[in-house]
XYZ file of C-alpha atoms in Angstrom:
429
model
C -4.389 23.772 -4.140
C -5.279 20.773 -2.395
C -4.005 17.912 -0.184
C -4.783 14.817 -1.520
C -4.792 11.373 0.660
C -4.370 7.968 -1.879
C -5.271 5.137 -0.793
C -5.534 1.262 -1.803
C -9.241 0.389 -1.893
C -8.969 -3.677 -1.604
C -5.458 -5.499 -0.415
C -3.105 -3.621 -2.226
C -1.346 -3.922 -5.453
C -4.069 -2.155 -7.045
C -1.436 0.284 -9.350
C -1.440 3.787 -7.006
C 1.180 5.069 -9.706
C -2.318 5.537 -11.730
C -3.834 8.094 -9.700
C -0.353 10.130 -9.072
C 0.305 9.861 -13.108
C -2.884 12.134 -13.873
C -1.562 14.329 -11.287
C 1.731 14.843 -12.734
C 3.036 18.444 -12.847
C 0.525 19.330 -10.589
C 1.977 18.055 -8.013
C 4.652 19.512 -5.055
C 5.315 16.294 -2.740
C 4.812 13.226 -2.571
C 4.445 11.920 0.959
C 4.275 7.814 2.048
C 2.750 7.903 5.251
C 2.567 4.356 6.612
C 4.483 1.111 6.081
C 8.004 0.339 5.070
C 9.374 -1.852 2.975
C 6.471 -4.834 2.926
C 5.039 -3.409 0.005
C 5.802 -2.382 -3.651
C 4.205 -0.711 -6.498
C 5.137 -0.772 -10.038
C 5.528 2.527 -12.308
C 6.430 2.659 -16.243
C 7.956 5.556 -17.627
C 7.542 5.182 -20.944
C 10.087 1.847 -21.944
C 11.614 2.026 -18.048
C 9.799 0.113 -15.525
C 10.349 0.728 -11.930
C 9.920 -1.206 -8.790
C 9.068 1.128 -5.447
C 9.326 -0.541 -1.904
C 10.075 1.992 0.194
C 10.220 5.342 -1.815
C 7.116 7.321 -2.231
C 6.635 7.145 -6.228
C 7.070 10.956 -6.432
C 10.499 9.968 -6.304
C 10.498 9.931 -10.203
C 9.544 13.146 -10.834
C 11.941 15.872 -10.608
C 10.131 18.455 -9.654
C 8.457 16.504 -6.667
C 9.631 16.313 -3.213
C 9.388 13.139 -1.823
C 8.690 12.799 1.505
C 9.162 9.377 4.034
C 6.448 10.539 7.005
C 7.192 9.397 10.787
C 4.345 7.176 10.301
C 6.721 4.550 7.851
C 9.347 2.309 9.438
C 12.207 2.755 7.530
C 15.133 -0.336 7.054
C 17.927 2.135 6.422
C 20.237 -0.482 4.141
C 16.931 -1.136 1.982
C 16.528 2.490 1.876
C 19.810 3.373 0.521
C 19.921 0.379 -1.723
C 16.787 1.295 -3.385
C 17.919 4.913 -3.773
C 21.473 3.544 -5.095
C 20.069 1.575 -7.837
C 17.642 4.556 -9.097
C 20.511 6.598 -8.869
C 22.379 4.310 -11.170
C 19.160 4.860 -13.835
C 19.673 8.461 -13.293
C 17.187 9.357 -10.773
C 17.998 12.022 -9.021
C 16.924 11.232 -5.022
C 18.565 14.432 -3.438
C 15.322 16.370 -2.473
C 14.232 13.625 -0.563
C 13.422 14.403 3.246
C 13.148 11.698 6.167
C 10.885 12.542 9.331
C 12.961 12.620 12.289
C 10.312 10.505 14.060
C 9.896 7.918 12.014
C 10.937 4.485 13.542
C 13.983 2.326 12.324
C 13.617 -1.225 11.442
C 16.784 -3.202 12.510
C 18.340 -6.765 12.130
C 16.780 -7.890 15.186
C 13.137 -6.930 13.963
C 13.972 -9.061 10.922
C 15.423 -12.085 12.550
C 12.470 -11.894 15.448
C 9.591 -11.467 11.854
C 11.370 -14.885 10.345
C 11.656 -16.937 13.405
C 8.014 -15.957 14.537
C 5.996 -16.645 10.960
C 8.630 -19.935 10.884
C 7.291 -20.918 14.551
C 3.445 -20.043 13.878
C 3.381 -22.586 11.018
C 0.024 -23.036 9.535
C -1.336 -20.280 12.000
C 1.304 -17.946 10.522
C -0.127 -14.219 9.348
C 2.042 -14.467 5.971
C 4.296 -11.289 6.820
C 7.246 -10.605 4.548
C 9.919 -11.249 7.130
C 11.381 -7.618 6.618
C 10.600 -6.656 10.405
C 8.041 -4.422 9.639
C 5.520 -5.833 12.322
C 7.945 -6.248 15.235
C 9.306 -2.684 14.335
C 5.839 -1.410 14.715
C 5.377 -3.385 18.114
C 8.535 -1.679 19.478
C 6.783 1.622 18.688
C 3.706 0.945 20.623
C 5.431 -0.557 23.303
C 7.912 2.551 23.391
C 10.965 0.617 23.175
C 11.745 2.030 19.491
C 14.908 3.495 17.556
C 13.717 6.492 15.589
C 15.571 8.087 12.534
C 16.712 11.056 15.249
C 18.628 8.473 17.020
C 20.878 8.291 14.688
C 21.829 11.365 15.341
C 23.180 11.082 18.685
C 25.195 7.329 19.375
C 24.737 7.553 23.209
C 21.217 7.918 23.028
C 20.985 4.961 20.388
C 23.166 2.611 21.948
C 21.251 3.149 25.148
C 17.955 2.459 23.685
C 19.338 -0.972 21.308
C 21.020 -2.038 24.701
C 17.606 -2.216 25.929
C 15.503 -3.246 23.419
C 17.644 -6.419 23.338
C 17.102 -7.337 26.889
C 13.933 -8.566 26.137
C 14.704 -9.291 22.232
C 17.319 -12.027 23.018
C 16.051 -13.571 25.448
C 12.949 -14.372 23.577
C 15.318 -15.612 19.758
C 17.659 -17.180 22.860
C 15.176 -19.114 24.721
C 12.247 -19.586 22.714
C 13.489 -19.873 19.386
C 16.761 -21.069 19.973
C 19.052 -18.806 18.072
C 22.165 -16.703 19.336
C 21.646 -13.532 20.892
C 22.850 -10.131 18.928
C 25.327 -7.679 20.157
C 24.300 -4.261 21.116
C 27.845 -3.296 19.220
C 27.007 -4.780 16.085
C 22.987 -3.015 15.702
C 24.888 -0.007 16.947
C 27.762 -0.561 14.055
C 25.271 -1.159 11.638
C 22.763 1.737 12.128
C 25.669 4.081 12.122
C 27.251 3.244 9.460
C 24.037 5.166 7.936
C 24.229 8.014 10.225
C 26.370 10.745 8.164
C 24.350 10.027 4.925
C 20.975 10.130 6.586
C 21.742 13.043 8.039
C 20.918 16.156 5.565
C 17.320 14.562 4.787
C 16.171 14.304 8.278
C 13.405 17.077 8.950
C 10.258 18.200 11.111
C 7.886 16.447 8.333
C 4.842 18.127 10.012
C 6.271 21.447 10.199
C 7.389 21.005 6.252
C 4.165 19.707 5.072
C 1.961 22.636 6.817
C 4.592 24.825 5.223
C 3.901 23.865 1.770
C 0.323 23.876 2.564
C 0.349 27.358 3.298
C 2.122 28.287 -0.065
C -0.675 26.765 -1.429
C 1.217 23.455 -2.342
C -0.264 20.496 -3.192
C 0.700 17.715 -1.275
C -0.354 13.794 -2.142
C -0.091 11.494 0.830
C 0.435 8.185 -0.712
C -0.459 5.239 1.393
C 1.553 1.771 1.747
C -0.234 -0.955 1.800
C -4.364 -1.099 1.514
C -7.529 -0.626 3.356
C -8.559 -4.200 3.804
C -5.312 -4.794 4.903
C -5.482 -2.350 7.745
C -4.461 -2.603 11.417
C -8.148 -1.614 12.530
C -10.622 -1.735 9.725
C -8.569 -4.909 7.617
C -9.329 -8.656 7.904
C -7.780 -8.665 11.186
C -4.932 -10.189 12.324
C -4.520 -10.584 8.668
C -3.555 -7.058 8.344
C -0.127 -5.256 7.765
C 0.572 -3.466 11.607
C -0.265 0.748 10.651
C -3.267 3.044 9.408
C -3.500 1.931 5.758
C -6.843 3.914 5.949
C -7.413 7.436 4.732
C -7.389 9.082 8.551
C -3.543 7.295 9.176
C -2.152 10.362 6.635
C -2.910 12.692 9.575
C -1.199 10.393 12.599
C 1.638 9.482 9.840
C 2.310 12.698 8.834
C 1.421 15.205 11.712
C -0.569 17.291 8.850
C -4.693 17.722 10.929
C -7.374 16.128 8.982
C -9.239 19.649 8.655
C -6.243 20.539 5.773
C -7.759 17.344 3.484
C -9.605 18.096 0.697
C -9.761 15.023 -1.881
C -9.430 11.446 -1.096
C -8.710 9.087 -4.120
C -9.359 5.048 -3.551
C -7.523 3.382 -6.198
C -9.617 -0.173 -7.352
C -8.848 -2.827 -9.798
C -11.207 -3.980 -12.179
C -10.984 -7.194 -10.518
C -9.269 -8.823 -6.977
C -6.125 -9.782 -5.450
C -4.319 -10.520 -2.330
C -1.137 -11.676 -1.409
C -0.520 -13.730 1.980
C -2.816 -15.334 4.153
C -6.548 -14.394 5.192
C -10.393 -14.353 4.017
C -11.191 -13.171 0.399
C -14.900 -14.329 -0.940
C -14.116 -14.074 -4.480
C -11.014 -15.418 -4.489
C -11.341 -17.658 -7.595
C -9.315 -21.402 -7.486
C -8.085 -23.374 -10.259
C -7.515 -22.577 -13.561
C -9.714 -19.356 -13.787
C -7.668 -17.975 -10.976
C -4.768 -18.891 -12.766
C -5.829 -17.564 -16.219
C -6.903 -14.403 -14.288
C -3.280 -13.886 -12.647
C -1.566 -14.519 -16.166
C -3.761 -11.834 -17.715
C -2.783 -9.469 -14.542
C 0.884 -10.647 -14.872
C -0.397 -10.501 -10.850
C 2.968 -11.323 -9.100
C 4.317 -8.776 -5.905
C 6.388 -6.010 -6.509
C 8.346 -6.515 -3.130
C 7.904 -10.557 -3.310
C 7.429 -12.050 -6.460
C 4.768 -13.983 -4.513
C 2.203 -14.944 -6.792
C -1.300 -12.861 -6.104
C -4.461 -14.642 -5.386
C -6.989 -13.421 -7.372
C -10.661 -12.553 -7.579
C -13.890 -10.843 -9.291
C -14.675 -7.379 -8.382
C -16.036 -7.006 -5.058
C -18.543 -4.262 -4.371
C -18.942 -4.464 -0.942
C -15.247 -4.346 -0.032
C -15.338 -0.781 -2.440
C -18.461 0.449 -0.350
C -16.916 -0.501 2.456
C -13.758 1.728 1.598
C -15.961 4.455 0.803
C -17.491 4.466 3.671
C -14.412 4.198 5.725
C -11.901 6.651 4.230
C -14.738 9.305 2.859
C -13.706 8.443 -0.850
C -14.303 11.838 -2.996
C -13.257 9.705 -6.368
C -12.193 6.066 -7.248
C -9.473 5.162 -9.826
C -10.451 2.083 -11.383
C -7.152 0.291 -12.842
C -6.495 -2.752 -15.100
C -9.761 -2.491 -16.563
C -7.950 -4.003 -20.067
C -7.160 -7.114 -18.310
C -11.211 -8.148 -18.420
C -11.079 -7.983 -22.569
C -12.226 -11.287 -23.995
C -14.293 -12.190 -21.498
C -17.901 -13.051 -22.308
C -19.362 -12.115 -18.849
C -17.854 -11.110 -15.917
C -18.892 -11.946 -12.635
C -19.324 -8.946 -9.601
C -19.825 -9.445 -6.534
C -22.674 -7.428 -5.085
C -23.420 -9.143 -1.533
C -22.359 -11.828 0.599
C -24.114 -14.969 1.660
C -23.039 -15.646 5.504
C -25.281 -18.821 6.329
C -28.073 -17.990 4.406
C -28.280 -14.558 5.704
C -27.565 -11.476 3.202
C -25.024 -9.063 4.057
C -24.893 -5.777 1.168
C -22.033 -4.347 3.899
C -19.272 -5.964 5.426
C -19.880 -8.352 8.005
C -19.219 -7.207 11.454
C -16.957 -10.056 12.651
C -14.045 -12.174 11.433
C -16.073 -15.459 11.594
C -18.474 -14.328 9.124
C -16.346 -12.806 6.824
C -14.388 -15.533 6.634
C -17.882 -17.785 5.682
C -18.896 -15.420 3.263
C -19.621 -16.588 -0.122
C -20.489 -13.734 -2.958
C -23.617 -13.640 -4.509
C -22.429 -12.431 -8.087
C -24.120 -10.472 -10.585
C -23.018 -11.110 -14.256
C -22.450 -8.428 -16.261
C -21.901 -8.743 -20.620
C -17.833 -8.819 -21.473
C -16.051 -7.105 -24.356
C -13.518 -8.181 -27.272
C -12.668 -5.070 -28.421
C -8.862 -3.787 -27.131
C -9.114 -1.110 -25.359
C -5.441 -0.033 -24.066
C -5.660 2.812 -27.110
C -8.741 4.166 -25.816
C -8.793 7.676 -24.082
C -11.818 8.829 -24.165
C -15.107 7.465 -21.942
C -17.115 7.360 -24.629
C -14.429 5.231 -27.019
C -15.145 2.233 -24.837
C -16.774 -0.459 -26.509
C -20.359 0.105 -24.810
C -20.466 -2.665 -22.643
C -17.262 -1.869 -21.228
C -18.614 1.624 -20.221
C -21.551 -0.225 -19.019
C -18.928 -1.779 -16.418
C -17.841 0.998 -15.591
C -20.690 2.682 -14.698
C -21.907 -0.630 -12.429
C -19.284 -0.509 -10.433
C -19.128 3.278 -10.147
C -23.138 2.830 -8.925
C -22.375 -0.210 -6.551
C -19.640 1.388 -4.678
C -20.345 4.232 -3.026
C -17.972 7.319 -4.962
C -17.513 8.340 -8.781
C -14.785 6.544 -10.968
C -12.693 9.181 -11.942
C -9.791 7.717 -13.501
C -9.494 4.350 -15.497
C -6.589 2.345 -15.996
C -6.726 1.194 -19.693
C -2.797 -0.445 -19.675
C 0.389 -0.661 -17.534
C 2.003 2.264 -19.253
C 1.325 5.904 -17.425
C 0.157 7.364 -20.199
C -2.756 4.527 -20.848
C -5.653 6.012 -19.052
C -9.373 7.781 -19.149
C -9.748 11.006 -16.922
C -13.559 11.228 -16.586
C -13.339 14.136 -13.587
C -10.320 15.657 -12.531
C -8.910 14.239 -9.155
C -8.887 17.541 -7.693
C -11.639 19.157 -7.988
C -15.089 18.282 -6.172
């Protein structure tokens, strides 16, 4: 059995749950390899709808283990909160294993994210003030708690002691807010020591394990590719390996032992935050588009900017991440429109670019050049069969699937789980 890597193919939000729905059964863990709590997705289980943030979604089926890779930054009150109130639905969270090397996000990474996008002002990035990126800068600057810490106090207070050498005297003297105790991060973290504890684990060492039992093993990405530390609309980017490849560093499993990688695409566009997008649409067709969406974040509530399709961000992605399938969601949201506008190219001062541009300044003066394709009426959230689709919808379908670089696999026909067309099964070639 395979491992499969899934991915967001534009800037998130695109409905992962999708891909990991036709998996189902078939399934033995669930791993989130990048991220922490920034981002949300949204699964519905038949009437029960639940918001993820920093749970992998395998989380909600019981014979899945769900794994939290050292590649995440974990906020361990959000992390017991969110298991506390799935609990309450009657979610069972027990199997649920924590790398020992993943890094700890802690109240002064989310006072130093609030003061900083407060201070940047119109140059801010748009972050979600949960101390994701300053976490992550910790890490690369090797002054970082990891979950393991918590399992010795004299090593942790050590390292908090100095982390906040530097830490206050930037909120101190820059930003002109109090400085924060080593004795109260210390308090704090440990007071989630002794029920961390017994799902703390050599992730790596786990994963390969289950590999070798011939296991399969999803590795769920937070986050998106164009939202990517590396390959995203830089510095307009979340601050880890959104991409395919970041399942290897995030999880410690070798990128020889992937076989399938699934892109998950909607129909259409969004973002949430700040940055380029060419198709964004302004006005009251963005507007109408978001209400048909219902496009407002999981983790936020922001409302999501939307946009037309955009084929050179999806051949972009598969070029990127090695895409083996796409699964194209919220296809039912496009009903009732006459045409509908995809972008094929972009138009960067006259100049036609079918890829992405190579620099920021020219994707951020990129304007689409759009190719109209005919709309449907017909509802299609019943359908499930291909060949059920009214025929210009299929017609759609196959555009997009010849524009962008992989098959479509899957489509998304509704928000419920079970609303969906399997054209080719995710894992097999």
């Amino acid at each position: 059995m395979p491992a499969v890597v899934l991915i967001g193919a534009q800037w998130g939000d695109e409905g992962k749950g999708k891909a990991t729905d036709v998996l189902g059964s078939r399934i033995d863990y669930v791993v989130k390899f990048n991220g922490g709590n920034n981002a949300g997705h949204t699964v519905v289980v038949g009437d029960e709808t639940y918001a993820l943030h920093l749970l992998p979604s395998g989380i909600l089926t019981p014979s899945v283990v769900p794994v939290i890779g050292n590649g995440v930054v974990v906020d361990p009150g959000v992390l017991f909160q969110e298991i506390d109130a799935l609990t309450v639905r009657g979610v069972d969270c027990s199997a649920l294993l924590v790398s020992a090397s993943a890094h700890l996000i802690t109240s002064y990474h989310r006072t130093v994210d609030k003061v900083t996008e407060r201070f940047l002002g119109n140059a801010r990035i748009g972050t979600t003030g949960r101390g994701i990126g300053p976490a992550y800068a910790d890490k690369m600057s090797r002054s970082g708690l990891r979950v393991q810490d918590l399992l010795d106090e004299k090593i942790l207070t050590q390292k908090i002691a100095a982390a906040l050498e530097s830490r206050n005297h930037l909120l101190v003297k820059v930003y002109n807010r109090r400085a924060i105790t080593v004795e109260e991060v210390v308090d704090e973290l440990m007071g989630y020591a002794d029920r961390i504890a017994p799902m703390i684990t050599d992730v790596s060492l786990e994963l390969s394990g289950a590999l070798d039992r011939g296991q399969t093993v999803v590795f769920e990405a937070g986050q998106a590719m164009m939202l990517d530390v590396d390959h995203g609309t830089y510095p307009f980017v979340t601050s880890s390996s959104a991409i395919a490849a970041g399942a290897c560093t995030g999880t410690g499993v070798p990128p020889t032992r992937i076989d399938r990688v699934v892109a998950v695409i909607k129909a259409y566009t969004t973002r949430v935050g700040e940055g380029p997008f060419p198709t964004e649409l302004v006005g009251g067709s963005g507007e109408d588009l978001r209400a048909r969406g219902h496009e407002f974040g999981t983790t936020t509530g922001r409302p999501r900017r939307t946009g037309w399709y955009d084929a050179v961000i999806a051949r972009y992605t598969a070029r990127v991440n090695g895409v083996t399938d796409f699964v194209l969601t919220k296809l039912d949201v496009l009903t009732g429109m006459e045409t509908v506008p995809v972008c094929v190219a972009y138009d960067v001062g006259g100049v036609r670019y079918d890829e992405m541009p190579m620099t920021q300044t020219d994707v951020h003066h990129a304007t689409p050049v759009y190719e109209h394709l005919e709309g449907w009426s017909q509802d299609i959230t019943g359908v499930r069969e291909f060949e059920d689709l009214p025929a210009a919808a299929q017609r759609y379908v196959l555009a997009l699937e010849e524009m962008s670089g992989s098959r479509v696999s899957v489509i998304g026909v509704g928000p419920d789980r079970e609303q969906i067309i399997v054209r080719h099964d995710l894992l097999e070639g």
